[in-house]
Coordinates of C-alpha atoms in Angstrom, one line a residue:
A29 CA -44.4 -16.2 44.5
A30 CA -41.6 -15.6 41.9
A31 CA -39.3 -14.4 44.7
S32 CA -39.8 -17.4 46.8
S33 CA -39.2 -19.8 43.9
A34 CA -35.8 -18.4 43.4
R35 CA -32.8 -18.6 45.6
S36 CA -33.9 -17.4 48.7
G37 CA -29.1 -1.9 29.1
T38 CA -29.9 3.9 24.0
D39 CA -28.1 4.0 20.8
E40 CA -26.7 7.4 19.9
G41 CA -29.5 9.7 18.9
T42 CA -32.6 11.3 20.1
S43 CA -35.4 9.8 22.2
D44 CA -37.7 9.4 19.2
G45 CA -35.2 7.0 17.6
T46 CA -34.4 9.2 14.6
G47 CA -30.7 9.4 15.2
G48 CA -29.0 12.5 16.4
G49 CA -25.9 13.0 14.3
R50 CA -25.9 16.2 12.3
G51 CA -24.8 15.8 8.7
D52 CA -26.3 12.3 8.4
D53 CA -28.8 13.5 5.8
F54 CA -30.0 16.7 4.1
R55 CA -33.5 17.6 2.7
D56 CA -34.6 18.8 -0.6
E57 CA -36.1 22.1 0.4
D58 CA -38.1 22.2 -2.9
N59 CA -39.8 18.9 -2.3
G60 CA -43.0 19.5 -0.3
E61 CA -42.8 15.9 0.9
G62 CA -39.5 16.4 2.5
A63 CA -37.4 13.9 0.6
I64 CA -34.3 12.6 2.2
F65 CA -31.1 12.2 0.3
P66 CA -29.0 9.9 2.5
R67 CA -25.3 10.2 2.3
C68 CA -24.6 6.5 2.2
A69 CA -21.1 6.5 0.6
G70 CA -19.4 6.8 4.0
S71 CA -21.4 4.4 6.1
V72 CA -24.5 2.3 5.5
V73 CA -25.2 2.4 9.3
R74 CA -24.9 6.2 9.5
C75 CA -27.2 6.5 6.4
Y76 CA -29.7 4.3 8.1
R77 CA -29.7 6.3 11.3
G78 CA -30.6 9.5 9.3
R79 CA -34.2 8.1 8.8
R80 CA -37.1 10.3 9.6
S81 CA -40.1 8.0 9.4
R82 CA -41.2 4.4 9.1
A83 CA -42.5 4.8 5.5
Q84 CA -39.3 6.3 4.4
S85 CA -37.2 3.8 6.2
T86 CA -39.0 0.9 4.6
V87 CA -37.7 1.8 1.2
L88 CA -34.5 3.3 2.3
V89 CA -33.5 0.0 4.1
G90 CA -33.7 -1.7 0.7
A91 CA -30.8 0.4 -0.6
M92 CA -29.0 -0.2 2.8
I93 CA -29.4 -3.9 2.5
A94 CA -28.1 -3.9 -1.0
A95 CA -25.0 -2.0 0.1
L96 CA -24.6 -4.4 3.0
L97 CA -24.8 -7.5 0.8
V98 CA -22.4 -6.1 -1.7
A99 CA -20.0 -4.2 0.5
L100 CA -19.9 -6.6 3.4
G101 CA -20.7 -9.9 1.7
I102 CA -21.2 -11.5 5.2
L103 CA -24.8 -10.8 6.2
L104 CA -25.6 -14.4 6.6
P105 CA -23.4 -17.4 7.1
S106 CA -21.4 -18.2 3.9
R107 CA -22.7 -15.1 2.2
R108 CA -20.3 -14.0 -0.6
P109 CA -20.2 -11.0 -3.0
S110 CA -22.2 -10.8 -6.2
G111 CA -21.4 -13.5 -8.6
A112 CA -19.7 -15.8 -6.1
D113 CA -20.9 -19.3 -5.2
T114 CA -24.1 -19.2 -3.1
S115 CA -24.6 -22.9 -2.7
S116 CA -24.1 -22.8 1.0
L117 CA -27.2 -20.7 1.5
S118 CA -30.6 -22.2 1.9
P119 CA -32.5 -22.4 -1.6
S120 CA -35.0 -19.8 -0.6
L121 CA -32.5 -17.3 0.6
E122 CA -30.2 -18.0 -2.2
K123 CA -32.9 -17.2 -4.8
E124 CA -33.8 -14.0 -3.1
V125 CA -30.2 -12.9 -2.9
I126 CA -29.5 -13.9 -6.6
D127 CA -32.7 -12.2 -7.8
H128 CA -31.8 -9.1 -6.0
E129 CA -28.2 -8.9 -7.3
T130 CA -29.5 -9.4 -10.8
N131 CA -31.9 -6.4 -10.6
Q132 CA -30.0 -4.4 -8.1
T133 CA -29.0 -1.6 -10.5
Q134 CA -32.6 -1.5 -11.7
T135 CA -34.3 -1.4 -8.3
T136 CA -31.9 0.8 -6.4
A137 CA -29.6 3.5 -7.3
V138 CA -27.1 3.2 -4.6
T139 CA -23.6 4.2 -5.8
S140 CA -20.6 6.0 -4.1
T141 CA -22.0 9.4 -5.4
T142 CA -25.8 9.1 -6.1
V143 CA -28.8 7.9 -4.3
T144 CA -32.4 7.7 -5.5
P145 CA -34.6 10.1 -3.4
V146 CA -36.9 8.4 -0.9
T147 CA -40.2 10.1 -0.3
S148 CA -42.6 9.6 2.6
S149 CA -45.3 8.5 0.2
S150 CA -43.4 5.3 -0.8
T151 CA -45.1 2.2 0.5
T152 CA -43.3 -0.6 -1.5
P153 CA -41.4 -2.9 0.8
P154 CA -37.8 -3.6 0.0
F155 CA -37.2 -6.9 -1.8
S156 CA -40.9 -7.1 -2.4
N157 CA -40.5 -10.6 -3.9
G158 CA -39.0 -12.0 -0.8
R159 CA -39.4 -12.3 3.0
F160 CA -35.8 -11.9 4.1
A161 CA -35.5 -8.1 3.5
S162 CA -38.9 -7.3 5.1
V163 CA -37.9 -9.2 8.2
L164 CA -34.6 -7.5 8.4
D165 CA -36.3 -4.1 7.9
L166 CA -38.6 -4.8 10.8
L167 CA -35.8 -5.9 13.1
I168 CA -33.7 -2.8 12.4
S169 CA -36.5 -0.2 12.1
S170 CA -37.9 -1.3 15.5
N171 CA -34.4 -1.0 17.1
T172 CA -34.5 -4.5 18.1
S173 CA -31.0 -5.2 16.6
S174 CA -28.5 -3.0 14.8
P175 CA -27.1 -3.4 11.2
E176 CA -23.8 -4.1 12.7
D177 CA -25.0 -7.1 14.5
F178 CA -26.2 -8.8 11.3
A179 CA -22.9 -8.0 9.6
V180 CA -21.0 -10.2 12.0
P181 CA -20.5 -13.7 10.5
Y182 CA -22.3 -16.4 12.5
S183 CA -23.5 -14.0 15.1
P184 CA -26.4 -15.0 17.2
Q185 CA -28.4 -12.2 15.5
A186 CA -27.7 -13.6 12.1
E187 CA -28.6 -17.1 13.2
A188 CA -31.8 -15.9 14.7
L189 CA -32.7 -13.9 11.7
Q190 CA -32.2 -16.9 9.4
W191 CA -34.4 -19.0 11.7
V192 CA -37.2 -16.5 11.6
V193 CA -36.9 -16.2 7.8
E194 CA -36.8 -19.8 6.8
E195 CA -37.2 -22.2 9.7
D196 CA -40.0 -20.7 11.9
P197 CA -43.0 -22.9 11.2
L198 CA -45.4 -20.0 12.0
A199 CA -43.9 -17.9 9.1
L200 CA -45.3 -14.7 10.6
D201 CA -45.8 -11.7 8.2
P202 CA -43.5 -8.8 9.1
L203 CA -45.8 -6.4 7.2
I204 CA -48.8 -7.0 9.4
E205 CA -48.4 -5.1 12.6
E206 CA -49.8 -7.9 15.0
E207 CA -47.7 -10.6 13.4
G208 CA -44.6 -8.3 13.3
E209 CA -44.7 -7.8 17.1
R210 CA -45.0 -11.6 17.5
L211 CA -42.2 -12.2 15.0
I212 CA -39.9 -9.8 17.1
Q213 CA -40.7 -11.7 20.2
R214 CA -39.9 -15.1 18.6
Y215 CA -36.7 -13.6 17.2
V216 CA -35.5 -12.4 20.6
L217 CA -36.3 -15.7 22.2
M218 CA -34.3 -17.6 19.5
L219 CA -31.6 -15.0 19.8
L220 CA -31.2 -15.8 23.5
H221 CA -31.1 -19.5 22.7
Y222 CA -28.3 -19.1 20.1
A223 CA -26.3 -16.5 22.2
L224 CA -26.5 -18.5 25.5
G225 CA -25.5 -22.0 24.3
G226 CA -29.1 -23.2 23.8
S227 CA -28.0 -26.6 22.2
S228 CA -26.6 -27.5 25.7
W229 CA -29.4 -26.3 27.8
K230 CA -30.7 -28.7 30.4
N231 CA -34.3 -28.0 29.2
K232 CA -34.8 -26.6 25.7
S233 CA -38.2 -27.8 24.9
G234 CA -40.0 -25.6 22.2
Y235 CA -36.8 -23.8 21.1
E236 CA -35.8 -26.5 18.6
T237 CA -39.3 -27.4 17.3
G238 CA -40.4 -23.8 16.9
E239 CA -43.9 -24.6 18.2
D240 CA -46.1 -21.9 19.6
E241 CA -44.1 -20.2 22.4
R242 CA -47.2 -19.3 24.2
G243 CA -48.4 -22.8 24.6
S244 CA -52.0 -23.8 24.8
D245 CA -52.1 -25.9 28.1
A246 CA -50.1 -26.1 31.3
G247 CA -46.6 -27.5 30.5
T248 CA -46.7 -26.6 26.8
G249 CA -45.0 -23.8 24.9
W250 CA -41.3 -23.0 25.3
F251 CA -39.5 -23.9 28.4
G252 CA -39.4 -21.0 30.9
V253 CA -41.7 -18.7 28.9
V254 CA -44.9 -17.4 30.3
C255 CA -47.2 -15.2 28.3
D256 CA -50.3 -13.0 29.1
D257 CA -53.7 -13.5 27.4
E258 CA -52.5 -11.4 24.5
G259 CA -49.5 -13.7 23.8
S260 CA -46.8 -11.3 25.0
V261 CA -43.9 -12.7 27.2
T262 CA -44.3 -11.6 30.8
D263 CA -42.0 -14.1 32.5
L264 CA -38.8 -15.7 31.4
H265 CA -37.5 -18.3 33.9
L266 CA -34.3 -20.1 32.9
E267 CA -32.6 -20.4 36.3
N268 CA -30.0 -23.2 36.6
N269 CA -30.5 -24.3 32.9
Y270 CA -26.9 -24.4 31.8
L271 CA -27.0 -21.0 30.1
V272 CA -23.4 -20.1 28.8
G273 CA -22.4 -17.1 26.8
S274 CA -20.1 -14.1 26.5
S275 CA -23.0 -11.6 27.2
L276 CA -26.7 -11.2 27.8
P277 CA -28.0 -9.9 24.5
P278 CA -29.5 -6.3 24.9
E279 CA -32.3 -7.5 22.5
I280 CA -34.0 -8.8 25.6
S281 CA -35.2 -5.2 26.1
S282 CA -37.6 -5.7 23.2
L283 CA -39.7 -8.0 25.3
H284 CA -41.6 -4.9 26.3
R285 CA -44.1 -6.6 28.6
L286 CA -41.6 -8.7 30.5
E287 CA -42.3 -8.6 34.2
S288 CA -40.0 -11.3 35.7
L289 CA -36.6 -12.4 34.4
N290 CA -34.7 -15.2 36.2
M291 CA -31.4 -16.4 34.8
G292 CA -29.7 -17.1 38.0
S293 CA -27.3 -19.9 38.6
N294 CA -25.8 -20.1 35.1
S295 CA -22.5 -19.1 33.4
I296 CA -23.3 -15.8 31.6
R297 CA -20.3 -13.6 31.2
G298 CA -19.9 -10.0 30.1
T299 CA -21.3 -6.7 31.4
L300 CA -25.0 -6.1 32.3
P301 CA -26.8 -4.6 29.3
R302 CA -27.6 -0.9 29.8
K303 CA -30.8 -1.6 27.9
L304 CA -32.1 -3.4 30.9
A305 CA -33.4 0.0 32.0
D306 CA -35.8 -0.1 29.0
L307 CA -37.8 -2.9 30.4
A308 CA -40.4 -0.5 31.8
N309 CA -42.6 -3.3 33.1
L310 CA -39.9 -5.5 34.7
Q311 CA -40.5 -6.1 38.4
I312 CA -38.3 -9.1 39.2
L313 CA -34.7 -9.5 38.1
Y314 CA -32.6 -12.5 39.1
L315 CA -29.2 -12.7 37.7
F316 CA -27.3 -14.1 40.7
D317 CA -24.6 -16.7 40.5
N318 CA -23.2 -15.9 37.0
N319 CA -20.0 -14.3 35.8
F320 CA -21.1 -10.8 35.1
V321 CA -18.4 -8.1 35.3
G322 CA -18.3 -4.3 35.1
S323 CA -20.5 -1.8 36.9
I324 CA -24.2 -1.9 37.7
P325 CA -26.2 0.0 35.2
D326 CA -29.4 1.9 35.6
M327 CA -32.4 -0.3 36.5
P328 CA -36.0 -0.4 35.4
P329 CA -38.1 1.9 37.5
L330 CA -40.7 -0.7 38.7
L331 CA -38.3 -3.3 40.1
R332 CA -39.4 -5.0 43.3
V333 CA -36.7 -7.6 43.4
L334 CA -33.0 -7.1 42.3
N335 CA -30.6 -10.0 42.9
L336 CA -27.2 -9.7 41.4
G337 CA -25.4 -11.6 44.1
S338 CA -22.4 -14.0 43.4
N339 CA -20.9 -12.3 40.3
D340 CA -17.7 -10.3 39.8
I341 CA -19.4 -6.8 39.4
T342 CA -17.1 -4.0 40.3
G343 CA -17.4 -0.3 41.1
E344 CA -19.9 1.2 43.6
I345 CA -23.5 0.8 44.5
P346 CA -25.2 3.4 42.2
S347 CA -27.3 6.0 43.9
Q348 CA -29.9 5.5 41.2
L349 CA -31.1 2.4 43.0
G350 CA -32.5 4.8 45.7
N351 CA -35.0 5.9 43.0
L352 CA -36.6 2.5 42.8
D353 CA -39.5 3.2 45.1
N354 CA -41.0 -0.3 44.8
L355 CA -37.8 -2.1 45.6
G356 CA -38.4 -4.7 48.4
M357 CA -35.3 -6.9 48.0
L358 CA -31.7 -5.9 47.0
D359 CA -29.0 -8.4 46.9
L360 CA -25.6 -7.3 45.6
S361 CA -23.6 -9.6 47.9
R362 CA -20.5 -11.7 47.1
N363 CA -19.3 -9.4 44.2
S364 CA -16.2 -7.2 43.9
L365 CA -17.7 -3.9 44.8
I366 CA -15.7 -1.3 46.8
T367 CA -18.4 1.0 48.0
T368 CA -20.0 3.0 50.8
I369 CA -23.7 2.7 51.7
P370 CA -25.5 5.3 49.5
E371 CA -27.7 7.6 51.5
S372 CA -30.3 7.3 48.7
L373 CA -31.0 3.6 49.7
M374 CA -32.3 5.0 53.0
S375 CA -35.3 6.3 51.2
L376 CA -36.5 2.8 50.1
T377 CA -39.3 2.5 52.5
N378 CA -40.5 -0.8 51.0
L379 CA -37.2 -2.5 51.4
R380 CA -37.5 -5.8 53.3
S381 CA -34.0 -7.4 52.5
L382 CA -30.7 -5.6 52.0
K383 CA -27.6 -7.8 51.4
I384 CA -24.4 -6.0 50.2
S385 CA -21.6 -8.0 51.9
Q386 CA -18.6 -8.4 49.6
F387 CA -15.5 -10.7 49.3
L388 CA -13.0 -9.1 51.6
S389 CA -10.5 -11.8 50.6
K390 CA -10.7 -10.5 47.0
G391 CA -10.1 -6.8 48.2
A392 CA -13.8 -5.9 47.9
Y393 CA -15.6 -4.4 50.8
V394 CA -18.3 -2.0 52.1
Q395 CA -16.7 0.9 53.9
G396 CA -17.6 4.1 55.6
T397 CA -20.3 4.4 58.3
I398 CA -23.8 3.0 58.8
P399 CA -26.1 6.0 58.0
T400 CA -28.2 7.1 60.9
A401 CA -31.2 7.3 58.4
I402 CA -31.2 3.6 58.4
G403 CA -34.0 3.9 60.9
N404 CA -36.2 5.0 58.0
L405 CA -36.2 1.4 56.7
Q406 CA -39.2 0.4 58.8
T407 CA -40.1 -2.7 56.7
L408 CA -36.6 -4.1 56.8
E409 CA -36.3 -7.8 57.8
T410 CA -32.8 -8.7 56.8
L411 CA -29.6 -6.5 57.0
D412 CA -26.5 -8.2 55.8
I413 CA -23.2 -6.2 55.5
D414 CA -20.5 -8.5 57.0
S415 CA -16.9 -8.9 56.2
G416 CA -16.2 -5.2 55.3
K417 CA -14.6 -2.1 56.6
L418 CA -17.5 -0.4 58.2
V419 CA -16.3 2.1 60.9
G420 CA -17.8 4.2 63.6
T421 CA -20.8 3.2 65.8
L422 CA -23.8 1.1 65.7
P423 CA -26.4 3.8 65.5
D424 CA -29.2 3.7 68.0
Q425 CA -31.6 4.3 65.1
I426 CA -31.1 0.7 64.1
T427 CA -33.2 -0.4 67.0
R428 CA -36.2 1.3 65.3
L429 CA -36.3 -1.5 62.8
H430 CA -38.9 -3.4 64.6
K431 CA -39.6 -6.0 61.8
L432 CA -35.8 -6.9 61.6
V433 CA -35.4 -10.7 61.7
N434 CA -31.7 -11.1 60.6
L435 CA -28.8 -8.7 61.5
D436 CA -25.3 -9.5 60.2
L437 CA -22.6 -6.9 60.7
G438 CA -19.9 -9.3 61.7
H439 CA -16.2 -8.9 60.8
N440 CA -16.1 -5.1 60.3
L441 CA -14.4 -2.3 62.2
L442 CA -17.3 -1.1 64.2
A443 CA -16.2 0.4 67.6
S444 CA -18.8 1.4 70.1
T445 CA -21.0 0.0 72.8
I446 CA -23.9 -2.1 71.9
P447 CA -27.1 0.0 72.2
S448 CA -29.0 -0.8 75.3
S449 CA -32.2 -0.5 73.2
I450 CA -31.3 -3.5 71.1
G451 CA -33.9 -5.3 73.1
D452 CA -36.6 -3.4 71.2
L453 CA -35.8 -5.6 68.1
Q454 CA -38.5 -8.1 69.3
N455 CA -38.6 -10.1 66.0
L456 CA -34.8 -10.6 65.8
E457 CA -33.8 -14.3 65.3
T458 CA -30.1 -14.1 64.3
C459 CA -27.7 -11.3 65.5
F460 CA -24.1 -11.5 64.3
L461 CA -21.9 -8.8 65.7
D462 CA -18.6 -10.8 66.0
G463 CA -15.2 -9.7 64.7
N464 CA -15.6 -6.0 65.4
H465 CA -14.4 -3.7 68.2
F466 CA -17.5 -3.4 70.3
N467 CA -16.6 -2.6 73.9
G468 CA -18.2 -2.2 77.2
T469 CA -20.6 -4.8 78.7
I470 CA -23.3 -6.9 77.0
P471 CA -26.6 -5.1 77.5
E472 CA -29.2 -6.6 79.8
G473 CA -31.8 -5.7 77.2
M474 CA -30.6 -8.5 75.0
G475 CA -32.6 -10.9 77.3
K476 CA -35.8 -9.4 75.8
L477 CA -35.2 -10.9 72.4
Q478 CA -37.6 -13.8 72.9
K479 CA -37.3 -15.0 69.2
L480 CA -33.5 -15.0 69.2
Y481 CA -31.8 -18.2 68.2
K482 CA -28.2 -17.3 67.3
L483 CA -26.1 -14.5 69.0
Y484 CA -22.5 -14.1 67.9
L485 CA -20.5 -11.7 70.2
H486 CA -17.0 -13.3 70.0
E487 CA -13.8 -11.5 68.8
N488 CA -14.8 -8.1 70.3
D489 CA -13.5 -6.0 73.3
L490 CA -16.5 -6.8 75.4
I491 CA -16.1 -7.3 79.1
G492 CA -18.0 -8.4 82.1
S493 CA -20.4 -11.3 82.4
M494 CA -23.1 -12.6 80.0
P495 CA -26.4 -11.4 81.5
Q496 CA -28.4 -14.1 83.0
S497 CA -31.4 -12.9 81.0
V498 CA -29.5 -13.9 77.9
C499 CA -28.7 -17.3 79.2
N500 CA -32.3 -17.8 80.0
L501 CA -33.2 -17.6 76.3
N502 CA -31.7 -21.0 75.7
L503 CA -30.2 -20.0 72.5
G504 CA -29.2 -22.6 69.9
R505 CA -25.9 -20.7 69.4
L506 CA -24.2 -18.2 71.7
S507 CA -20.6 -17.1 71.4
S508 CA -18.4 -14.7 73.3
D509 CA -14.7 -14.3 74.2
C510 CA -15.0 -16.6 77.2
N511 CA -12.4 -19.4 76.8
N512 CA -10.4 -20.4 79.8
L513 CA -7.1 -21.0 78.2
T514 CA -6.0 -17.4 78.8
L515 CA -6.8 -15.6 82.0
P516 CA -8.4 -13.4 82.8
R517 CA -11.4 -14.1 80.6
E518 CA -12.9 -11.1 78.7
V519 CA -16.3 -12.3 79.2
E520 CA -17.6 -14.6 81.9
C521 CA -20.2 -16.9 80.3
A522 CA -21.5 -20.2 81.7
C523 CA -24.1 -20.7 79.0
C524 CA -22.1 -20.0 75.8
S525 CA -22.0 -22.8 73.3
D526 CA -18.8 -21.3 71.7
C527 CA -16.1 -19.7 73.9
C528 CA -13.3 -17.8 71.9
E529 CA -10.3 -15.9 72.6
D530 CA -9.0 -12.7 70.9
V531 CA -5.2 -12.4 71.4
V532 CA -4.0 -8.9 70.2
K533 CA -6.8 -9.2 67.7
K534 CA -5.2 -12.3 66.1
R535 CA -7.9 -14.9 65.5
V536 CA -7.2 -18.1 67.4
P537 CA -9.1 -21.2 66.3
L538 CA -10.4 -22.5 69.7
G539 CA -13.9 -23.4 69.0
L540 CA -16.3 -24.1 66.1
L541 CA -16.8 -20.5 65.4
C542 CA -13.5 -19.0 66.6

C-alpha cells in the first residue's frame, strides 16, 4: 500500500559504543570499581568517548558539559562565557547556566591538569537542579547526536535541544527510561523539522504546537507521522512537502522502529547518511526527486522498496544491494551513475522492478553486458535500462522472465538478433528495443505477444518485412525503419504507426518517435 501511494548512514569506536581510541582514558588499577580518569585537557569529545558505562557517563558528562560551556561558549544560541551577559537565553536556561557557573569549581574538578575520579557507583545526574544537562546527557549517551553537533551555533541540533528542554509541552523526564525514549523520538522529529526548513513546509501540523506526535484519532498527531500501539514511530511520510535542507540528519537512525520513510519530491541536498543502514526495521525508502549527491551507502537489511531516482548520485551501483534478499523494487534511474550491472543483483529473486537508466546527456550511463544470470529474476515485471552503453547480445535467458510486463533497453549499443523465443514473454505489454544495433529479421514469434501494446524497433539494423502476426496484434504503437523517403526501405511495414529512417546511424526526425 505504501509503495502504491508513492510515485509509481558508526562513529569511530567499537560496536558496543565505548569508543575505540587507545589512550583516551586510563584506569586506576588499585580501585576495585575500575575508576576512569578521563584525559580531558586535549579534547572534551575525546574524553567523552572514553566512557565505559552509562552510570559513569552520567556524571562524567557533567564535567564535559562544564568544559563545553566554558571553553566553547556557544552551546546554545547567544551562549557566552562565564560572567557574560546571558539575557538572550530563556529565563529557565539562563538560571541553570548561571547556577552552574557559580558552583562549577565546587561540583566539578575539571582543569587542564586534574579531573575528579568517576566511579561506577555514582548515580547523581549532572546539573541535578536542572533539566538541560540531563537531556543533553541522554542525547549524547544514546548516540543520538554528538557533542560537536551541539557546539555549532544555531545548529538544528541545538535548536531541537532547546525546544525539548523548555518548549515541549510534554516535558518528558530524561531520567525515566520510557519517557527518555519518547523524548529522543520527539527530539529527532523536531530536529528534522529545523534541519529541513520546517517553517516553510506545506503541511507542518503538530510540529509547531508540540502536541502528542502519536495522535489519538485519525487525522491527529504530527503530519506524516504514524506510530505503533506502543507509541514508536513506524512511518514517516513527508513526500512533496517543501522539505529543503543541506543534508538529511543522520539522527533519523534513532527512530529504531521506523519501517517506512518517504521524503520524495522535495529539495534535500547533501550525501545520503551512512547511518541509514542502522534502521534495522526499515522496509520502504523513498528519497526520489531530491538533490542528493555522492555515492550510495550500505542500506538496511530488510528493505523491500528502494527508490533513489532523480537525484545526482554518482559512482557505481554497490554490490551490497545484492544482499537485500527482500528487495522487490529498485529504482536508481535518472542519476549520474557510471556503472555496470552488478552480478549480485541477479540473486534478488524477489525483485519485481529494476530501473537503472541514467542521464546519458550528463555523461552518465550503464555499461557492460546484460548478465546471462538475469534469467534468475523470475518475479521481474519491469526492466528499464535505456539510454546507456550496454554492449553485446540480448541474452536468450531474458525470455525466461515470464512475468515481465515492461522491457526498455532502448538507445544502447546492443548488437545481435532478437531472440526468436521472445514470444514466450506472454505478459509483455511494452517492448522498447529502439536505438540499438539489432540485426536480422523481426522474429515471427513476436506475434504471440497478445498483451503487447507498444513495440519500438526503429533505429536498428533490422531488415525484411514486419511479420503479419505482429500486424494482427493491432498495437497502439508500432515503429520500425520503414519510411519511404529513402529507398530501399530497411523494413517493409504496412501496419507501423511510426516509420523512421536511420541514415548512417544519424537520427533523422521523420516521425513522432524518430
